Coordinates of C-alpha atoms in Angstrom, one line a residue:
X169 CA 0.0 0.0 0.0
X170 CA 1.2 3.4 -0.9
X171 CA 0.3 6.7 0.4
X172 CA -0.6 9.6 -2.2
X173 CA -0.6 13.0 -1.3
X174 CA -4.0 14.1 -2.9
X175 CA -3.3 16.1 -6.2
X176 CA -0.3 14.3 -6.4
X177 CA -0.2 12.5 -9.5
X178 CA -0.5 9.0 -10.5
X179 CA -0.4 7.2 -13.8
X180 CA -2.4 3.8 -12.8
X181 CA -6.3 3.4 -13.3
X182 CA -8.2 4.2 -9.9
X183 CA -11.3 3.1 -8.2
X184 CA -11.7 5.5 -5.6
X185 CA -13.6 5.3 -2.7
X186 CA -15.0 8.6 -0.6
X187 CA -15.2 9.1 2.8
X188 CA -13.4 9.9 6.0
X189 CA -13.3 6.5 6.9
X190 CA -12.4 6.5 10.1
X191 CA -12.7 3.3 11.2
X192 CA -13.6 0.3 9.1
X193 CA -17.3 -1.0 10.3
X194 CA -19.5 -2.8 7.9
X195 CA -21.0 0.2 5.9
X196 CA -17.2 1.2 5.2
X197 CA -16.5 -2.3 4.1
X198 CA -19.5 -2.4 2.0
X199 CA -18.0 0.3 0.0
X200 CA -14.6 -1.2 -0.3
X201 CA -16.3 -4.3 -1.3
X202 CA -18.5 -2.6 -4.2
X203 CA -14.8 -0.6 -5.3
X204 CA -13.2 -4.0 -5.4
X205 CA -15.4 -5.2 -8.1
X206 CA -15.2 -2.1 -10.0
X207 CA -11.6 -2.5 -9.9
X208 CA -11.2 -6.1 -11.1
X209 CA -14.2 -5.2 -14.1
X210 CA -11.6 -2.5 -15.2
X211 CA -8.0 -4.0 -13.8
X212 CA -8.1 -1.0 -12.0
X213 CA -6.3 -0.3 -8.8
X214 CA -8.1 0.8 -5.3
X215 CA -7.5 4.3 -3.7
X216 CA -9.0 5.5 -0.6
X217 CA -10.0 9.2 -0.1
X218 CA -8.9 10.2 4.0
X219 CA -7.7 13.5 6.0
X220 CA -4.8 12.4 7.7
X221 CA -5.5 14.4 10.9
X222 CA -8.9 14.6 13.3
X223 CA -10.8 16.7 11.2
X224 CA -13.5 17.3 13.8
X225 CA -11.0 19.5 15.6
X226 CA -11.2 22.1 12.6
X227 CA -14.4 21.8 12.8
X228 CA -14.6 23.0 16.4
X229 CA -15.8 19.8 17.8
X230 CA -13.8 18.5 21.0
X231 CA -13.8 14.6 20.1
X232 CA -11.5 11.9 20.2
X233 CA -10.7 9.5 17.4
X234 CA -11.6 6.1 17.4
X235 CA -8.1 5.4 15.3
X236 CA -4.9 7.7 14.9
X237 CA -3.3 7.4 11.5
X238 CA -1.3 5.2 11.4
X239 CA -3.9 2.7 13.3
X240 CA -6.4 3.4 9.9
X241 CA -3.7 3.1 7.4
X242 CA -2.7 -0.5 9.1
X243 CA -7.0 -1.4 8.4
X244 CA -6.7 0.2 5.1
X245 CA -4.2 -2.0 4.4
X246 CA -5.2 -5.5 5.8
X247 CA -8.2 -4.8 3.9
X248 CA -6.8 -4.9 0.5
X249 CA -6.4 -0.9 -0.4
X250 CA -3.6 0.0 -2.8
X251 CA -3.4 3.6 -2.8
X252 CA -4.4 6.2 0.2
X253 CA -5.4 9.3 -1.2
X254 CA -4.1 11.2 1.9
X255 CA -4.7 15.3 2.5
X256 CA -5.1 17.3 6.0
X257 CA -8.2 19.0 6.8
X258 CA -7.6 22.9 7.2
X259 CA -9.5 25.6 7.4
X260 CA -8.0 26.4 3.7
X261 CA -9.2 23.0 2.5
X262 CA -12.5 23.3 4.1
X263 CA -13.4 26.2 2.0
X264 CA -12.6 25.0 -1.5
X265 CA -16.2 24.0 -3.1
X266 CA -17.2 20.7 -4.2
X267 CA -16.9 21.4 -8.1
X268 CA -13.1 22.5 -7.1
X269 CA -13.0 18.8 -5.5
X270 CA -14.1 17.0 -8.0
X271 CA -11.6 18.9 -10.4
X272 CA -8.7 17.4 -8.0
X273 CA -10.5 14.3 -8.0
X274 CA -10.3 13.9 -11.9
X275 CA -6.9 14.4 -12.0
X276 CA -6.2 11.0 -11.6
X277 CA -7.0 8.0 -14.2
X278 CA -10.7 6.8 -13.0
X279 CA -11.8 4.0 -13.5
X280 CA -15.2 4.4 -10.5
X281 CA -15.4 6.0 -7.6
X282 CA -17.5 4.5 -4.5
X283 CA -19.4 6.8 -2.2
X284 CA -22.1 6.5 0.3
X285 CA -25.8 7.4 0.1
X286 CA -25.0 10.9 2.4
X287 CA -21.8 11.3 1.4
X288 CA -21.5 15.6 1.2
X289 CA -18.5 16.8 -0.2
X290 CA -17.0 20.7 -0.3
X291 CA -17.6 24.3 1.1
X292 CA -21.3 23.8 -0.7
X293 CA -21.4 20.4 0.8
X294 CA -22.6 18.8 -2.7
X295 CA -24.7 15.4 -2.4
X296 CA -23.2 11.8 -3.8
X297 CA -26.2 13.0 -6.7
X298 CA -24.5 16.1 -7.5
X299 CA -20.9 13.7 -7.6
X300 CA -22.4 11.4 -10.3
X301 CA -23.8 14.2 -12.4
X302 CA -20.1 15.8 -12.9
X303 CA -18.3 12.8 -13.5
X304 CA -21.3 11.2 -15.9
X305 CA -18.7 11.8 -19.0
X306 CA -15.2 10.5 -16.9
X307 CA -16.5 7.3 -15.2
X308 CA -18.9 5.3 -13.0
X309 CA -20.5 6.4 -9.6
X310 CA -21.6 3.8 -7.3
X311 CA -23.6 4.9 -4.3
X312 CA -24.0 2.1 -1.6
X313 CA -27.1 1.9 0.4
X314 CA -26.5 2.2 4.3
X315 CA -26.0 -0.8 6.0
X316 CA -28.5 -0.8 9.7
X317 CA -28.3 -2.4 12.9
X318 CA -30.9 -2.9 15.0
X319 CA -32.6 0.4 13.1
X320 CA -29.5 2.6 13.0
X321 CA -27.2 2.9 10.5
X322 CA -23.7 1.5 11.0
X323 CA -21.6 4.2 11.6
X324 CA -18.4 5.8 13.4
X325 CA -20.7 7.6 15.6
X326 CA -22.8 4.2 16.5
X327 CA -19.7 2.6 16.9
X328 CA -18.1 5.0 19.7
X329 CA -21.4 5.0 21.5
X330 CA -21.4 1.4 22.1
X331 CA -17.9 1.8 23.0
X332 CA -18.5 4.4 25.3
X333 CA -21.5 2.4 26.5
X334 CA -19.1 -0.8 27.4
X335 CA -21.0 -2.7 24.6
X336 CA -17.1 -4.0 23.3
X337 CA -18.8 -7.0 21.7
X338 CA -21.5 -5.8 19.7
X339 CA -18.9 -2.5 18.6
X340 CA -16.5 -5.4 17.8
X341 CA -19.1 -7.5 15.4
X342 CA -19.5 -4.3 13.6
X343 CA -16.4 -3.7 12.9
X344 CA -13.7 -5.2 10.5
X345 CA -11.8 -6.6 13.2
X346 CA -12.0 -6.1 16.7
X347 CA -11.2 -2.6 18.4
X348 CA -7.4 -2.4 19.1
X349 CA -4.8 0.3 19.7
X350 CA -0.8 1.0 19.3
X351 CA 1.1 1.6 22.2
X352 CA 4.4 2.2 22.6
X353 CA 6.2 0.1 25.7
X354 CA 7.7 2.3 28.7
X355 CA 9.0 2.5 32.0
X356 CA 6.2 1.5 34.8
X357 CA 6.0 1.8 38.4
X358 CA 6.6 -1.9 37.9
X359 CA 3.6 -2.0 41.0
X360 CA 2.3 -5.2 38.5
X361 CA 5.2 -7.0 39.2
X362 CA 5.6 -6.8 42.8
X363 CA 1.6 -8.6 42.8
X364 CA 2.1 -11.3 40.1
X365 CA 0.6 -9.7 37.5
X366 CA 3.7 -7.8 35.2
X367 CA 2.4 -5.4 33.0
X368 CA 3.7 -3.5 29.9
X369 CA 2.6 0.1 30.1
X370 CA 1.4 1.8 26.9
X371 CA 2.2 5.2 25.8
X372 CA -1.3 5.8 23.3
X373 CA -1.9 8.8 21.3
X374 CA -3.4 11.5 23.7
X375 CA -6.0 11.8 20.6
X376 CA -6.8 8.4 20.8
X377 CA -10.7 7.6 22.3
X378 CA -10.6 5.1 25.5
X379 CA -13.2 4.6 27.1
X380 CA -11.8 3.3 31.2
X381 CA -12.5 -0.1 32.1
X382 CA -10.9 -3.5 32.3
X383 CA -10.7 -5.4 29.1
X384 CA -9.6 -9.0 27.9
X385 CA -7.4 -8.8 24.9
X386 CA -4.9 -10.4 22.7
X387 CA -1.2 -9.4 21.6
X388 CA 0.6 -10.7 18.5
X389 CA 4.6 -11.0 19.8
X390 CA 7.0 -12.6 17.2
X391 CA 4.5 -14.0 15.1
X392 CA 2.9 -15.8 18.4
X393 CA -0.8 -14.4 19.3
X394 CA -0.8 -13.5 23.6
X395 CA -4.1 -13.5 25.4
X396 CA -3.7 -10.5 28.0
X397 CA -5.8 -8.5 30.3
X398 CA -5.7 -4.3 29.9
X399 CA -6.4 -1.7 32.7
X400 CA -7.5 1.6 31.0
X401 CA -7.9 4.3 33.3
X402 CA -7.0 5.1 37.0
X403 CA -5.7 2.5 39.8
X404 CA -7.5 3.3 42.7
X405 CA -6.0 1.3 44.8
X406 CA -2.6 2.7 44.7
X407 CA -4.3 6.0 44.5
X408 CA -2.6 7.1 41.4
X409 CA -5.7 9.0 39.6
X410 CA -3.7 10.2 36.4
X411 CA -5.3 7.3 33.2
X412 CA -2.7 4.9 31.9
X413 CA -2.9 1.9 29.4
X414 CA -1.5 -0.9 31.2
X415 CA -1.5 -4.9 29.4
X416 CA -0.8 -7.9 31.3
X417 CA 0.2 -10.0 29.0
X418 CA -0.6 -14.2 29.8
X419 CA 2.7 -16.7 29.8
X420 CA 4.8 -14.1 28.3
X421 CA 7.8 -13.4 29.2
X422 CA 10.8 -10.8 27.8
X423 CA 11.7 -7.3 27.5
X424 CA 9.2 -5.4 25.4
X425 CA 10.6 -1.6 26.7
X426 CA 10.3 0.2 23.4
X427 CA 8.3 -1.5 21.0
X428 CA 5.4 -0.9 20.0
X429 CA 2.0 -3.0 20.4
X430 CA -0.5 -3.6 19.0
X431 CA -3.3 -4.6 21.6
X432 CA -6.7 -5.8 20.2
X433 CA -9.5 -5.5 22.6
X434 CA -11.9 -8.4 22.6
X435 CA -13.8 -8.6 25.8
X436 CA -14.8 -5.4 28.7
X437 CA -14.2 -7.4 32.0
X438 CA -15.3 -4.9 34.7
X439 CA -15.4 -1.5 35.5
X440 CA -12.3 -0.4 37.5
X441 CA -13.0 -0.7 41.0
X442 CA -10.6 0.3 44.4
X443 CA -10.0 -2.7 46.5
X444 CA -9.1 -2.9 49.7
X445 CA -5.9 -4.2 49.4
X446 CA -3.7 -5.5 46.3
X447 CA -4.5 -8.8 47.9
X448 CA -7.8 -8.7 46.8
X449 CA -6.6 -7.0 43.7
X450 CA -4.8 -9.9 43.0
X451 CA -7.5 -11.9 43.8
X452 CA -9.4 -10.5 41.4
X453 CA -6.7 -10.5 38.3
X454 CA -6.8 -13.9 39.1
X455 CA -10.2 -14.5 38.0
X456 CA -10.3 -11.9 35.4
X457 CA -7.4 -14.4 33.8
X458 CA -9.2 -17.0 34.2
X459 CA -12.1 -15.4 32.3
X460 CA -9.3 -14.3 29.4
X461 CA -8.2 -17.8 29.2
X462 CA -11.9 -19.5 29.0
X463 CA -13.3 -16.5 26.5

């Protein structure tokens, strides 16, 4: 996968697909899925449209992102994107109108481009309609229908509610893989240790949503897949209040200080709780493994 600065030329046949994309649920994938037949009808490659920054911040709007970066680009990628169409979203951008997008947009060799039923597009915010009237004469426009759950649409916004709401599972079946995270390894308290339980603290993107709790996980090490258990949040019992990432990870042992993880989240264990002691602490990590282990 290669990243494209948009405008920046490219002399193979494109099937691109529109959006912000930031995360991959099923209504993104539907779209990828609908580009990838385009593509192969035409031997055309697949490009993906994205700001690289949280746009939402321009826009005024105080929210975290579901996935940095360089978390999207490594979904992009697994699922089977060839070109990322990458630009940042600035107040200059923002202004330029959708006729003026669609002019960069035809600079490249289209083959189709892929958009969904509300995509809006410019300073004029033009409609996926509007889209497939201008580029009538240069190529295809598919518009995919929105895919629902349980009467909502599937969308980033559905998708960090039932985060938010500690529904991990149901985010998780709606998404093309389960919820994860990059942290980078660092220097602990090393508190963990002292109780049994060794954990590799995780220095995340201070951009980066998490929603506090207790989560069962997995780890990929050196081509071997780790079950683990991650504290996100506080740790009331050693009344340190400041949020940290924290990942025990199960039968592994080694020095991780300085790589960087990729930590999958699979199942929300418990709410973080103080304990009287880190007796019962440990008590508990004890049967919150034993939950990892039998999930």
């Amino acid at each position: 996968m290669q990243l494209i600065e948009f405008g920046q030329k490219l002399n193979e046949p494109v099937v691109v697909c529109l959006g912000y994309f930031g995360c991959m649920h099923k209504g993104h994938v539907s779209l990828l899925d609908m580009a990838k037949r385009r593509a192969v009808k035409h031997g055309a490659k697949i490009a993906l449209f994205t700001f690289s920054n949280n746009h939402l911040r321009v826009l005024g709007k105080d929210v975290k992102v579901l996935y940095t970066f360089e978390e999207r680009l490594s979904l992009y990628e697994s699922l089977g994107v060839d070109y990322v169409l990458k630009t940042e979203f600035t107040d200059e951008f923002r202004k330029i109108s959708g006729t003026q997008f669609i002019q960069l947009l035809t600079s490249y060799n289209l083959r189709g481009v892929v958009c969904g039923f509300d995509y809006a597009f410019g300073s004029d915010r033009l409609t996926s309609g509007e889209l497939s009237r201008q580029l009538s004469d240069k190529c295809s426009v598919d518009v995919v229908d929105a895919v629902c759950w349980d009467g909502n649409k599937v969308s980033t916004t559905l998708i960090r509610s039932l985060l938010s709401d500690n529904q991990l599972t149901t985010a998780n079946n709606l998404l093309s893989e389960p919820f994860f995270l990059f942290g980078s390894v660092v220097d602990g308290r090393k508190v963990g240790t002292k109780i049994g339980f060794p954990t590799a603290n995780l220095q995340i993107d201070s951009d980066k949503l998490l929603v506090e709790g207790v989560y069962g996980g997995t780890v990929t090490l050196d081509g071997k897949s780790y079950k683990c258990i991650v504290n996100i949040g506080s740790k009331p019992t050693f009344d340190v209040d400041s949020a940290t990432v924290e990942a025990h990870i199960i039968d592994f042992e080694g020095n991780l200080y300085g790589q960087v993880l990729k930590v999958s989240l699979t199942r929300f264990l418990r709410k973080i709780s103080k304990f009287s002691s880190p007796l019962e602490l440990t008590q508990q990590l004890r049967i919150d493994r034993e939950n990892v282990l039998n999930d």
